[in-house]
Amino acid sequence: MKIAIVGASGAVGQEFLRILEERELPIDELLLFGSQRSAGRSYRFRGRDLTVRLLQHNDDFRGVDFALTSAGAGTSREFAETITRYGAVMIDNSSAFRMDADVPLVVPEVNPEDAKNAPRRIIANPNCTTIQMVVALNAIERLSHIRRVHVSTYQSASGAGAAAMDELVAQYADLGAGREPHVEKFAFQLAYNVIPHIDVFTENDYTKEEMKMFNETRKIMHSDVRVSATCVRVPVMRAHSESIWLETERPVSVEEARRAFAEAPGVVLMDNPSEKVYPMPLFIAGKDPVYVGRIRKDLTCDNGLTFWCVSDQIRKGAALNAVQILETLI
Ligand SMILES: NC(=O)c1ccc[n+]([C@@H]2O[C@H](COP(=O)([O-])OP(=O)(O)OC[C@H]3O[C@@H](n4cnc5c(N)ncnc54)[C@H](OP(=O)(O)O)[C@@H]3O)[C@@H](O)[C@H]2O)c1
């Protein structure tokens, strides 16, 4: 199998390299692509140094079976035709094609069969916040249809890319040394702060990130569920957390929900408050599953349930989910 990674130098691209190294995929050749910035740089894979090629409109994708792309929506849009022209399936981490009717939006634990119907040879990976939420929601949906969801997210700096992580580290260093912190990747200083603003605002005053959670959840779950989200950036390096409230058609008890989470594919139940057992991003970073804890009955609504959900958004929220899609296809 010949695989390409587009955006190999980035936060997601580097995770692709680690995950492909860990998993036993029959890879004969791996090609790495980037912009002028990283072209020529080399990365080690299975004992060999691979050099990043400049992504261009040429024949480099001839013979490629799967292209794992994570280089932003503009690059995906510009190069989709070049990448898929000779038969490669493009598994895309950007938001470019997610809501296109002829592009499946896939989370293998929830809707793996959708991956088989990709007429444009493009399969979209959902937004990171949506992926971890639908993996958890799917467990409850099997018990009773979910009518609506309220969610607040606590999103780590790495969700904004490799340079954003560096910016957060530099801000703490600058503040510690009494210097003015540099602010570029976030709307405000993130160090010692939380910012209720991820992506741009839309005309209904929700951000694009928040509307992705509404629209993508419905598409992946084939559901009429309504999702009202508040997406917040927090000074955590890696792994997103979500406080999720949901309302089901019939009441679901905490015990039923616990059992469903414990049995759900891709979910790890971590819920023993009296022993201080609940998921936290510091300890979940670098792990594969979606962790769920703090499960409670809602106090304001008989059919309401509330819980806390944490997952590494560069792994399950991006690179791992894309590799799982690839594995589903082969
Ligand atoms: N970070 C996350 O948690 C996360 C989660 C889900 C989805 N995503 C999505 O994944 C994509 C990448 O995110 P990231 O966090 O990895 O960003 P990043 O760390 O900023 O990396 C961006 C990557 O894109 C490459 N790139 C940019 N323009 C290019 C071009 N014209 N041609 C070829 N390569 C180009 C960069 O290569 P150079 O270094 O050569 O410029 C770099 O490898 C984005 O669409 C993002 O929305 C990210």
PDB file of N, CA, C and O in Angstrom, residues 254-325:
ATOM      1  N   VAL A 254     -28.788   6.584  35.445  1.00  0.00           N
ATOM      2  CA  VAL A 254     -27.322   6.683  35.493  1.00  0.00           C
ATOM      3  C   VAL A 254     -26.700   5.293  35.335  1.00  0.00           C
ATOM      4  O   VAL A 254     -25.694   5.129  34.641  1.00  0.00           O
ATOM      5  N   GLU A 255     -27.326   4.284  35.942  1.00  0.00           N
ATOM      6  CA  GLU A 255     -26.773   2.914  35.853  1.00  0.00           C
ATOM      7  C   GLU A 255     -26.800   2.420  34.407  1.00  0.00           C
ATOM      8  O   GLU A 255     -25.835   1.825  33.931  1.00  0.00           O
ATOM      9  N   GLU A 256     -27.929   2.660  33.725  1.00  0.00           N
ATOM     10  CA  GLU A 256     -28.033   2.258  32.308  1.00  0.00           C
ATOM     11  C   GLU A 256     -26.966   2.962  31.472  1.00  0.00           C
ATOM     12  O   GLU A 256     -26.314   2.356  30.622  1.00  0.00           O
ATOM     13  N   ALA A 257     -26.811   4.261  31.730  1.00  0.00           N
ATOM     14  CA  ALA A 257     -25.839   5.045  30.957  1.00  0.00           C
ATOM     15  C   ALA A 257     -24.425   4.525  31.215  1.00  0.00           C
ATOM     16  O   ALA A 257     -23.635   4.350  30.288  1.00  0.00           O
ATOM     17  N   ARG A 258     -24.130   4.231  32.485  1.00  0.00           N
ATOM     18  CA  ARG A 258     -22.794   3.716  32.837  1.00  0.00           C
ATOM     19  C   ARG A 258     -22.497   2.423  32.096  1.00  0.00           C
ATOM     20  O   ARG A 258     -21.421   2.246  31.543  1.00  0.00           O
ATOM     21  N   ARG A 259     -23.498   1.531  32.088  1.00  0.00           N
ATOM     22  CA  ARG A 259     -23.310   0.249  31.381  1.00  0.00           C
ATOM     23  C   ARG A 259     -23.090   0.487  29.888  1.00  0.00           C
ATOM     24  O   ARG A 259     -22.223  -0.110  29.269  1.00  0.00           O
ATOM     25  N   ALA A 260     -23.900   1.398  29.335  1.00  0.00           N
ATOM     26  CA  ALA A 260     -23.793   1.664  27.890  1.00  0.00           C
ATOM     27  C   ALA A 260     -22.421   2.251  27.533  1.00  0.00           C
ATOM     28  O   ALA A 260     -21.804   1.858  26.548  1.00  0.00           O
ATOM     29  N   PHE A 261     -21.938   3.170  28.369  1.00  0.00           N
ATOM     30  CA  PHE A 261     -20.605   3.742  28.107  1.00  0.00           C
ATOM     31  C   PHE A 261     -19.528   2.666  28.250  1.00  0.00           C
ATOM     32  O   PHE A 261     -18.587   2.594  27.467  1.00  0.00           O
ATOM     33  N   ALA A 262     -19.685   1.819  29.266  1.00  0.00           N
ATOM     34  CA  ALA A 262     -18.664   0.783  29.517  1.00  0.00           C
ATOM     35  C   ALA A 262     -18.558  -0.182  28.332  1.00  0.00           C
ATOM     36  O   ALA A 262     -17.478  -0.697  28.049  1.00  0.00           O
ATOM     37  N   GLU A 263     -19.698  -0.413  27.650  1.00  0.00           N
ATOM     38  CA  GLU A 263     -19.703  -1.379  26.545  1.00  0.00           C
ATOM     39  C   GLU A 263     -19.463  -0.726  25.182  1.00  0.00           C
ATOM     40  O   GLU A 263     -19.234  -1.430  24.196  1.00  0.00           O
ATOM     41  N   ALA A 264     -19.515   0.600  25.118  1.00  0.00           N
ATOM     42  CA  ALA A 264     -19.460   1.275  23.809  1.00  0.00           C
ATOM     43  C   ALA A 264     -18.057   1.208  23.195  1.00  0.00           C
ATOM     44  O   ALA A 264     -17.062   1.392  23.903  1.00  0.00           O
ATOM     45  N   PRO A 265     -17.977   0.932  21.887  1.00  0.00           N
ATOM     46  CA  PRO A 265     -16.667   0.917  21.245  1.00  0.00           C
ATOM     47  C   PRO A 265     -15.999   2.291  21.309  1.00  0.00           C
ATOM     48  O   PRO A 265     -16.644   3.313  21.075  1.00  0.00           O
ATOM     49  N   GLY A 266     -14.731   2.296  21.676  1.00  0.00           N
ATOM     50  CA  GLY A 266     -13.966   3.543  21.687  1.00  0.00           C
ATOM     51  C   GLY A 266     -14.116   4.369  22.948  1.00  0.00           C
ATOM     52  O   GLY A 266     -13.488   5.415  23.084  1.00  0.00           O
ATOM     53  N   VAL A 267     -14.988   3.914  23.888  1.00  0.00           N
ATOM     54  CA  VAL A 267     -15.226   4.696  25.111  1.00  0.00           C
ATOM     55  C   VAL A 267     -14.592   3.978  26.303  1.00  0.00           C
ATOM     56  O   VAL A 267     -14.653   2.756  26.393  1.00  0.00           O
ATOM     57  N   VAL A 268     -13.999   4.755  27.204  1.00  0.00           N
ATOM     58  CA  VAL A 268     -13.549   4.199  28.484  1.00  0.00           C
ATOM     59  C   VAL A 268     -14.300   4.937  29.591  1.00  0.00           C
ATOM     60  O   VAL A 268     -14.296   6.169  29.642  1.00  0.00           O
ATOM     61  N   LEU A 269     -14.964   4.162  30.433  1.00  0.00           N
ATOM     62  CA  LEU A 269     -15.701   4.737  31.559  1.00  0.00           C
ATOM     63  C   LEU A 269     -14.717   5.003  32.700  1.00  0.00           C
ATOM     64  O   LEU A 269     -13.963   4.109  33.092  1.00  0.00           O
ATOM     65  N   MET A 270     -14.723   6.224  33.206  1.00  0.00           N
ATOM     66  CA  MET A 270     -13.789   6.608  34.271  1.00  0.00           C
ATOM     67  C   MET A 270     -14.604   7.419  35.264  1.00  0.00           C
ATOM     68  O   MET A 270     -14.590   8.643  35.245  1.00  0.00           O
ATOM     69  N   ASP A 271     -15.391   6.729  36.064  1.00  0.00           N
ATOM     70  CA  ASP A 271     -16.435   7.415  36.815  1.00  0.00           C
ATOM     71  C   ASP A 271     -16.575   6.854  38.216  1.00  0.00           C
ATOM     72  O   ASP A 271     -17.411   5.997  38.477  1.00  0.00           O
ATOM     73  N   ASN A 272     -15.748   7.345  39.118  1.00  0.00           N
ATOM     74  CA  ASN A 272     -15.877   6.980  40.525  1.00  0.00           C
ATOM     75  C   ASN A 272     -15.512   8.212  41.356  1.00  0.00           C
ATOM     76  O   ASN A 272     -14.415   8.321  41.893  1.00  0.00           O
ATOM     77  N   PRO A 273     -16.479   9.158  41.446  1.00  0.00           N
ATOM     78  CA  PRO A 273     -16.169  10.457  42.059  1.00  0.00           C
ATOM     79  C   PRO A 273     -15.637  10.348  43.480  1.00  0.00           C
ATOM     80  O   PRO A 273     -14.752  11.120  43.862  1.00  0.00           O
ATOM     81  N   SER A 274     -16.149   9.387  44.272  1.00  0.00           N
ATOM     82  CA  SER A 274     -15.717   9.324  45.675  1.00  0.00           C
ATOM     83  C   SER A 274     -14.230   8.985  45.791  1.00  0.00           C
ATOM     84  O   SER A 274     -13.584   9.294  46.785  1.00  0.00           O
ATOM     85  N   GLU A 275     -13.683   8.333  44.748  1.00  0.00           N
ATOM     86  CA  GLU A 275     -12.246   8.015  44.728  1.00  0.00           C
ATOM     87  C   GLU A 275     -11.470   9.006  43.849  1.00  0.00           C
ATOM     88  O   GLU A 275     -10.344   8.736  43.439  1.00  0.00           O
ATOM     89  N   LYS A 276     -12.112  10.110  43.500  1.00  0.00           N
ATOM     90  CA  LYS A 276     -11.526  11.124  42.601  1.00  0.00           C
ATOM     91  C   LYS A 276     -11.142  10.517  41.242  1.00  0.00           C
ATOM     92  O   LYS A 276     -10.086  10.817  40.687  1.00  0.00           O
ATOM     93  N   VAL A 277     -11.992   9.624  40.751  1.00  0.00           N
ATOM     94  CA  VAL A 277     -11.747   9.020  39.435  1.00  0.00           C
ATOM     95  C   VAL A 277     -12.659   9.692  38.412  1.00  0.00           C
ATOM     96  O   VAL A 277     -13.888   9.546  38.455  1.00  0.00           O
ATOM     97  N   TYR A 278     -12.071  10.489  37.552  1.00  0.00           N
ATOM     98  CA  TYR A 278     -12.754  11.156  36.445  1.00  0.00           C
ATOM     99  C   TYR A 278     -11.665  11.578  35.458  1.00  0.00           C
ATOM    100  O   TYR A 278     -10.499  11.743  35.835  1.00  0.00           O
ATOM    101  N   PRO A 279     -11.996  11.694  34.174  1.00  0.00           N
ATOM    102  CA  PRO A 279     -10.938  12.007  33.203  1.00  0.00           C
ATOM    103  C   PRO A 279     -10.509  13.471  33.243  1.00  0.00           C
ATOM    104  O   PRO A 279     -11.326  14.364  33.456  1.00  0.00           O
ATOM    105  N   MET A 280      -9.203  13.685  33.023  1.00  0.00           N
ATOM    106  CA  MET A 280      -8.652  15.044  32.927  1.00  0.00           C
ATOM    107  C   MET A 280      -7.642  15.089  31.788  1.00  0.00           C
ATOM    108  O   MET A 280      -6.896  14.113  31.597  1.00  0.00           O
ATOM    109  N   PRO A 281      -7.584  16.203  31.056  1.00  0.00           N
ATOM    110  CA  PRO A 281      -6.736  16.246  29.858  1.00  0.00           C
ATOM    111  C   PRO A 281      -5.262  15.957  30.134  1.00  0.00           C
ATOM    112  O   PRO A 281      -4.595  15.331  29.323  1.00  0.00           O
ATOM    113  N   LEU A 282      -4.769  16.386  31.300  1.00  0.00           N
ATOM    114  CA  LEU A 282      -3.353  16.175  31.617  1.00  0.00           C
ATOM    115  C   LEU A 282      -2.977  14.698  31.525  1.00  0.00           C
ATOM    116  O   LEU A 282      -1.874  14.350  31.119  1.00  0.00           O
ATOM    117  N   PHE A 283      -3.912  13.834  31.915  1.00  0.00           N
ATOM    118  CA  PHE A 283      -3.612  12.401  31.970  1.00  0.00           C
ATOM    119  C   PHE A 283      -4.129  11.630  30.752  1.00  0.00           C
ATOM    120  O   PHE A 283      -3.798  10.465  30.570  1.00  0.00           O
ATOM    121  N   ILE A 284      -4.952  12.285  29.939  1.00  0.00           N
ATOM    122  CA  ILE A 284      -5.550  11.603  28.781  1.00  0.00           C
ATOM    123  C   ILE A 284      -4.737  11.880  27.516  1.00  0.00           C
ATOM    124  O   ILE A 284      -4.812  11.134  26.537  1.00  0.00           O
ATOM    125  N   ALA A 285      -3.942  12.969  27.538  1.00  0.00           N
ATOM    126  CA  ALA A 285      -3.131  13.327  26.361  1.00  0.00           C
ATOM    127  C   ALA A 285      -2.290  12.137  25.927  1.00  0.00           C
ATOM    128  O   ALA A 285      -1.664  11.476  26.758  1.00  0.00           O
ATOM    129  N   GLY A 286      -2.297  11.842  24.629  1.00  0.00           N
ATOM    130  CA  GLY A 286      -1.492  10.741  24.086  1.00  0.00           C
ATOM    131  C   GLY A 286      -2.221   9.407  24.053  1.00  0.00           C
ATOM    132  O   GLY A 286      -1.695   8.432  23.541  1.00  0.00           O
ATOM    133  N   LYS A 287      -3.451   9.384  24.593  1.00  0.00           N
ATOM    134  CA  LYS A 287      -4.192   8.114  24.607  1.00  0.00           C
ATOM    135  C   LYS A 287      -5.242   8.097  23.480  1.00  0.00           C
ATOM    136  O   LYS A 287      -5.631   9.136  22.971  1.00  0.00           O
ATOM    137  N   ASP A 288      -5.705   6.890  23.138  1.00  0.00           N
ATOM    138  CA  ASP A 288      -6.623   6.737  22.002  1.00  0.00           C
ATOM    139  C   ASP A 288      -8.110   6.923  22.333  1.00  0.00           C
ATOM    140  O   ASP A 288      -8.830   7.524  21.542  1.00  0.00           O
ATOM    141  N   PRO A 289      -8.623   6.383  23.449  1.00  0.00           N
ATOM    142  CA  PRO A 289     -10.084   6.366  23.626  1.00  0.00           C
ATOM    143  C   PRO A 289     -10.689   7.725  23.968  1.00  0.00           C
ATOM    144  O   PRO A 289      -9.985   8.701  24.223  1.00  0.00           O
ATOM    145  N   VAL A 290     -12.018   7.704  24.011  1.00  0.00           N
ATOM    146  CA  VAL A 290     -12.806   8.828  24.528  1.00  0.00           C
ATOM    147  C   VAL A 290     -13.193   8.441  25.953  1.00  0.00           C
ATOM    148  O   VAL A 290     -13.764   7.368  26.175  1.00  0.00           O
ATOM    149  N   TYR A 291     -12.840   9.291  26.915  1.00  0.00           N
ATOM    150  CA  TYR A 291     -13.076   8.974  28.324  1.00  0.00           C
ATOM    151  C   TYR A 291     -14.317   9.712  28.831  1.00  0.00           C
ATOM    152  O   TYR A 291     -14.502  10.892  28.529  1.00  0.00           O
ATOM    153  N   VAL A 292     -15.137   8.987  29.617  1.00  0.00           N
ATOM    154  CA  VAL A 292     -16.384   9.566  30.119  1.00  0.00           C
ATOM    155  C   VAL A 292     -16.462   9.379  31.633  1.00  0.00           C
ATOM    156  O   VAL A 292     -16.142   8.304  32.148  1.00  0.00           O
ATOM    157  N   GLY A 293     -16.882  10.432  32.334  1.00  0.00           N
ATOM    158  CA  GLY A 293     -17.054  10.347  33.781  1.00  0.00           C
ATOM    159  C   GLY A 293     -18.075  11.364  34.268  1.00  0.00           C
ATOM    160  O   GLY A 293     -18.737  12.029  33.462  1.00  0.00           O
ATOM    161  N   ARG A 294     -18.179  11.504  35.591  1.00  0.00           N
ATOM    162  CA  ARG A 294     -19.116  12.464  36.222  1.00  0.00           C
ATOM    163  C   ARG A 294     -20.542  12.320  35.663  1.00  0.00           C
ATOM    164  O   ARG A 294     -21.218  13.316  35.375  1.00  0.00           O
ATOM    165  N   ILE A 295     -21.014  11.091  35.544  1.00  0.00           N
ATOM    166  CA  ILE A 295     -22.352  10.865  34.960  1.00  0.00           C
ATOM    167  C   ILE A 295     -23.406  11.138  36.039  1.00  0.00           C
ATOM    168  O   ILE A 295     -23.341  10.574  37.131  1.00  0.00           O
ATOM    169  N   ARG A 296     -24.350  11.991  35.723  1.00  0.00           N
ATOM    170  CA  ARG A 296     -25.397  12.363  36.679  1.00  0.00           C
ATOM    171  C   ARG A 296     -26.736  12.536  35.981  1.00  0.00           C
ATOM    172  O   ARG A 296     -26.778  12.845  34.787  1.00  0.00           O
ATOM    173  N   LYS A 297     -27.835  12.358  36.769  1.00  0.00           N
ATOM    174  CA  LYS A 297     -29.161  12.736  36.283  1.00  0.00           C
ATOM    175  C   LYS A 297     -29.226  14.253  36.300  1.00  0.00           C
ATOM    176  O   LYS A 297     -28.732  14.899  37.224  1.00  0.00           O
ATOM    177  N   ASP A 298     -29.848  14.814  35.299  1.00  0.00           N
ATOM    178  CA  ASP A 298     -30.046  16.260  35.296  1.00  0.00           C
ATOM    179  C   ASP A 298     -31.082  16.613  36.364  1.00  0.00           C
ATOM    180  O   ASP A 298     -32.065  15.895  36.552  1.00  0.00           O
ATOM    181  N   LEU A 299     -30.864  17.701  37.061  1.00  0.00           N
ATOM    182  CA  LEU A 299     -31.775  18.060  38.160  1.00  0.00           C
ATOM    183  C   LEU A 299     -32.972  18.884  37.687  1.00  0.00           C
ATOM    184  O   LEU A 299     -33.879  19.163  38.465  1.00  0.00           O
ATOM    185  N   THR A 300     -32.979  19.277  36.430  1.00  0.00           N
ATOM    186  CA  THR A 300     -34.055  20.154  35.953  1.00  0.00           C
ATOM    187  C   THR A 300     -34.981  19.469  34.965  1.00  0.00           C
ATOM    188  O   THR A 300     -35.966  20.064  34.534  1.00  0.00           O
ATOM    189  N   CYS A 301     -34.686  18.223  34.575  1.00  0.00           N
ATOM    190  CA  CYS A 301     -35.441  17.615  33.485  1.00  0.00           C
ATOM    191  C   CYS A 301     -35.372  16.085  33.627  1.00  0.00           C
ATOM    192  O   CYS A 301     -34.279  15.527  33.725  1.00  0.00           O
ATOM    193  N   ASP A 302     -36.536  15.431  33.664  1.00  0.00           N
ATOM    194  CA  ASP A 302     -36.584  13.977  33.923  1.00  0.00           C
ATOM    195  C   ASP A 302     -35.810  13.167  32.897  1.00  0.00           C
ATOM    196  O   ASP A 302     -35.254  12.118  33.218  1.00  0.00           O
ATOM    197  N   ASN A 303     -35.816  13.615  31.665  1.00  0.00           N
ATOM    198  CA  ASN A 303     -35.143  12.853  30.601  1.00  0.00           C
ATOM    199  C   ASN A 303     -33.728  13.363  30.347  1.00  0.00           C
ATOM    200  O   ASN A 303     -33.137  13.083  29.313  1.00  0.00           O
ATOM    201  N   GLY A 304     -33.185  14.107  31.283  1.00  0.00           N
ATOM    202  CA  GLY A 304     -31.859  14.708  31.080  1.00  0.00           C
ATOM    203  C   GLY A 304     -30.752  13.946  31.795  1.00  0.00           C
ATOM    204  O   GLY A 304     -30.949  13.368  32.862  1.00  0.00           O
ATOM    205  N   LEU A 305     -29.606  13.949  31.153  1.00  0.00           N
ATOM    206  CA  LEU A 305     -28.422  13.272  31.695  1.00  0.00           C
ATOM    207  C   LEU A 305     -27.237  14.190  31.434  1.00  0.00           C
ATOM    208  O   LEU A 305     -27.196  14.872  30.394  1.00  0.00           O
ATOM    209  N   THR A 306     -26.287  14.207  32.352  1.00  0.00           N
ATOM    210  CA  THR A 306     -25.134  15.068  32.119  1.00  0.00           C
ATOM    211  C   THR A 306     -23.837  14.311  32.443  1.00  0.00           C
ATOM    212  O   THR A 306     -23.834  13.442  33.304  1.00  0.00           O
ATOM    213  N   PHE A 307     -22.803  14.578  31.690  1.00  0.00           N
ATOM    214  CA  PHE A 307     -21.522  13.889  31.931  1.00  0.00           C
ATOM    215  C   PHE A 307     -20.365  14.723  31.397  1.00  0.00           C
ATOM    216  O   PHE A 307     -20.550  15.735  30.715  1.00  0.00           O
ATOM    217  N   TRP A 308     -19.161  14.267  31.706  1.00  0.00           N
ATOM    218  CA  TRP A 308     -17.903  14.931  31.359  1.00  0.00           C
ATOM    219  C   TRP A 308     -17.141  14.008  30.421  1.00  0.00           C
ATOM    220  O   TRP A 308     -17.102  12.794  30.649  1.00  0.00           O
ATOM    221  N   CYS A 309     -16.542  14.573  29.389  1.00  0.00           N
ATOM    222  CA  CYS A 309     -15.949  13.740  28.339  1.00  0.00           C
ATOM    223  C   CYS A 309     -14.599  14.345  27.928  1.00  0.00           C
ATOM    224  O   CYS A 309     -14.510  15.547  27.673  1.00  0.00           O
ATOM    225  N   VAL A 310     -13.549  13.521  27.915  1.00  0.00           N
ATOM    226  CA  VAL A 310     -12.208  14.012  27.557  1.00  0.00           C
ATOM    227  C   VAL A 310     -11.582  13.075  26.531  1.00  0.00           C
ATOM    228  O   VAL A 310     -11.697  11.854  26.643  1.00  0.00           O
ATOM    229  N   SER A 311     -10.924  13.658  25.523  1.00  0.00           N
ATOM    230  CA  SER A 311     -10.201  12.826  24.556  1.00  0.00           C
ATOM    231  C   SER A 311      -9.053  13.640  23.951  1.00  0.00           C
ATOM    232  O   SER A 311      -9.118  14.871  23.878  1.00  0.00           O
ATOM    233  N   ASP A 312      -8.016  12.942  23.527  1.00  0.00           N
ATOM    234  CA  ASP A 312      -6.891  13.600  22.856  1.00  0.00           C
ATOM    235  C   ASP A 312      -7.334  13.964  21.443  1.00  0.00           C
ATOM    236  O   ASP A 312      -7.526  13.092  20.598  1.00  0.00           O
ATOM    237  N   GLN A 313      -7.476  15.263  21.204  1.00  0.00           N
ATOM    238  CA  GLN A 313      -8.082  15.677  19.929  1.00  0.00           C
ATOM    239  C   GLN A 313      -7.124  15.556  18.752  1.00  0.00           C
ATOM    240  O   GLN A 313      -7.553  15.614  17.604  1.00  0.00           O
ATOM    241  N   ILE A 314      -5.829  15.374  19.006  1.00  0.00           N
ATOM    242  CA  ILE A 314      -4.920  15.185  17.862  1.00  0.00           C
ATOM    243  C   ILE A 314      -4.935  13.711  17.465  1.00  0.00           C
ATOM    244  O   ILE A 314      -4.758  13.368  16.305  1.00  0.00           O
ATOM    245  N   ARG A 315      -5.204  12.845  18.459  1.00  0.00           N
ATOM    246  CA  ARG A 315      -5.316  11.413  18.132  1.00  0.00           C
ATOM    247  C   ARG A 315      -6.762  11.119  17.693  1.00  0.00           C
ATOM    248  O   ARG A 315      -7.068  11.173  16.529  1.00  0.00           O
ATOM    249  N   LYS A 316      -7.671  10.833  18.629  1.00  0.00           N
ATOM    250  CA  LYS A 316      -9.029  10.450  18.204  1.00  0.00           C
ATOM    251  C   LYS A 316      -9.717  11.577  17.442  1.00  0.00           C
ATOM    252  O   LYS A 316     -10.495  11.342  16.531  1.00  0.00           O
ATOM    253  N   GLY A 317      -9.417  12.816  17.812  1.00  0.00           N
ATOM    254  CA  GLY A 317     -10.070  13.946  17.149  1.00  0.00           C
ATOM    255  C   GLY A 317      -9.530  14.248  15.772  1.00  0.00           C
ATOM    256  O   GLY A 317     -10.062  15.110  15.059  1.00  0.00           O
ATOM    257  N   ALA A 318      -8.466  13.585  15.357  1.00  0.00           N
ATOM    258  CA  ALA A 318      -7.895  13.891  14.040  1.00  0.00           C
ATOM    259  C   ALA A 318      -7.197  12.658  13.450  1.00  0.00           C
ATOM    260  O   ALA A 318      -7.814  11.854  12.753  1.00  0.00           O
ATOM    261  N   ALA A 319      -5.903  12.473  13.771  1.00  0.00           N
ATOM    262  CA  ALA A 319      -5.090  11.474  13.063  1.00  0.00           C
ATOM    263  C   ALA A 319      -5.590  10.044  13.265  1.00  0.00           C
ATOM    264  O   ALA A 319      -5.701   9.272  12.308  1.00  0.00           O
ATOM    265  N   LEU A 320      -5.912   9.685  14.486  1.00  0.00           N
ATOM    266  CA  LEU A 320      -6.348   8.301  14.744  1.00  0.00           C
ATOM    267  C   LEU A 320      -7.654   8.009  14.014  1.00  0.00           C
ATOM    268  O   LEU A 320      -7.805   6.942  13.390  1.00  0.00           O
ATOM    269  N   ASN A 321      -8.603   8.945  14.095  1.00  0.00           N
ATOM    270  CA  ASN A 321      -9.887   8.717  13.416  1.00  0.00           C
ATOM    271  C   ASN A 321      -9.683   8.494  11.914  1.00  0.00           C
ATOM    272  O   ASN A 321     -10.278   7.606  11.310  1.00  0.00           O
ATOM    273  N   ALA A 322      -8.783   9.291  11.309  1.00  0.00           N
ATOM    274  CA  ALA A 322      -8.519   9.153   9.868  1.00  0.00           C
ATOM    275  C   ALA A 322      -7.887   7.795   9.559  1.00  0.00           C
ATOM    276  O   ALA A 322      -8.254   7.143   8.579  1.00  0.00           O
ATOM    277  N   VAL A 323      -6.954   7.362  10.402  1.00  0.00           N
ATOM    278  CA  VAL A 323      -6.311   6.051  10.172  1.00  0.00           C
ATOM    279  C   VAL A 323      -7.341   4.934  10.379  1.00  0.00           C
ATOM    280  O   VAL A 323      -7.349   3.941   9.654  1.00  0.00           O
ATOM    281  N   GLN A 324      -8.239   5.107  11.326  1.00  0.00           N
ATOM    282  CA  GLN A 324      -9.302   4.099  11.524  1.00  0.00           C
ATOM    283  C   GLN A 324     -10.219   4.033  10.294  1.00  0.00           C
ATOM    284  O   GLN A 324     -10.682   2.956   9.928  1.00  0.00           O
ATOM    285  N   ILE A 325     -10.474   5.173   9.666  1.00  0.00           N
ATOM    286  CA  ILE A 325     -11.271   5.167   8.427  1.00  0.00           C
ATOM    287  C   ILE A 325     -10.534   4.354   7.366  1.00  0.00           C
ATOM    288  O   ILE A 325     -11.116   3.491   6.691  1.00  0.00           O
TER     289      ILE A 325
END
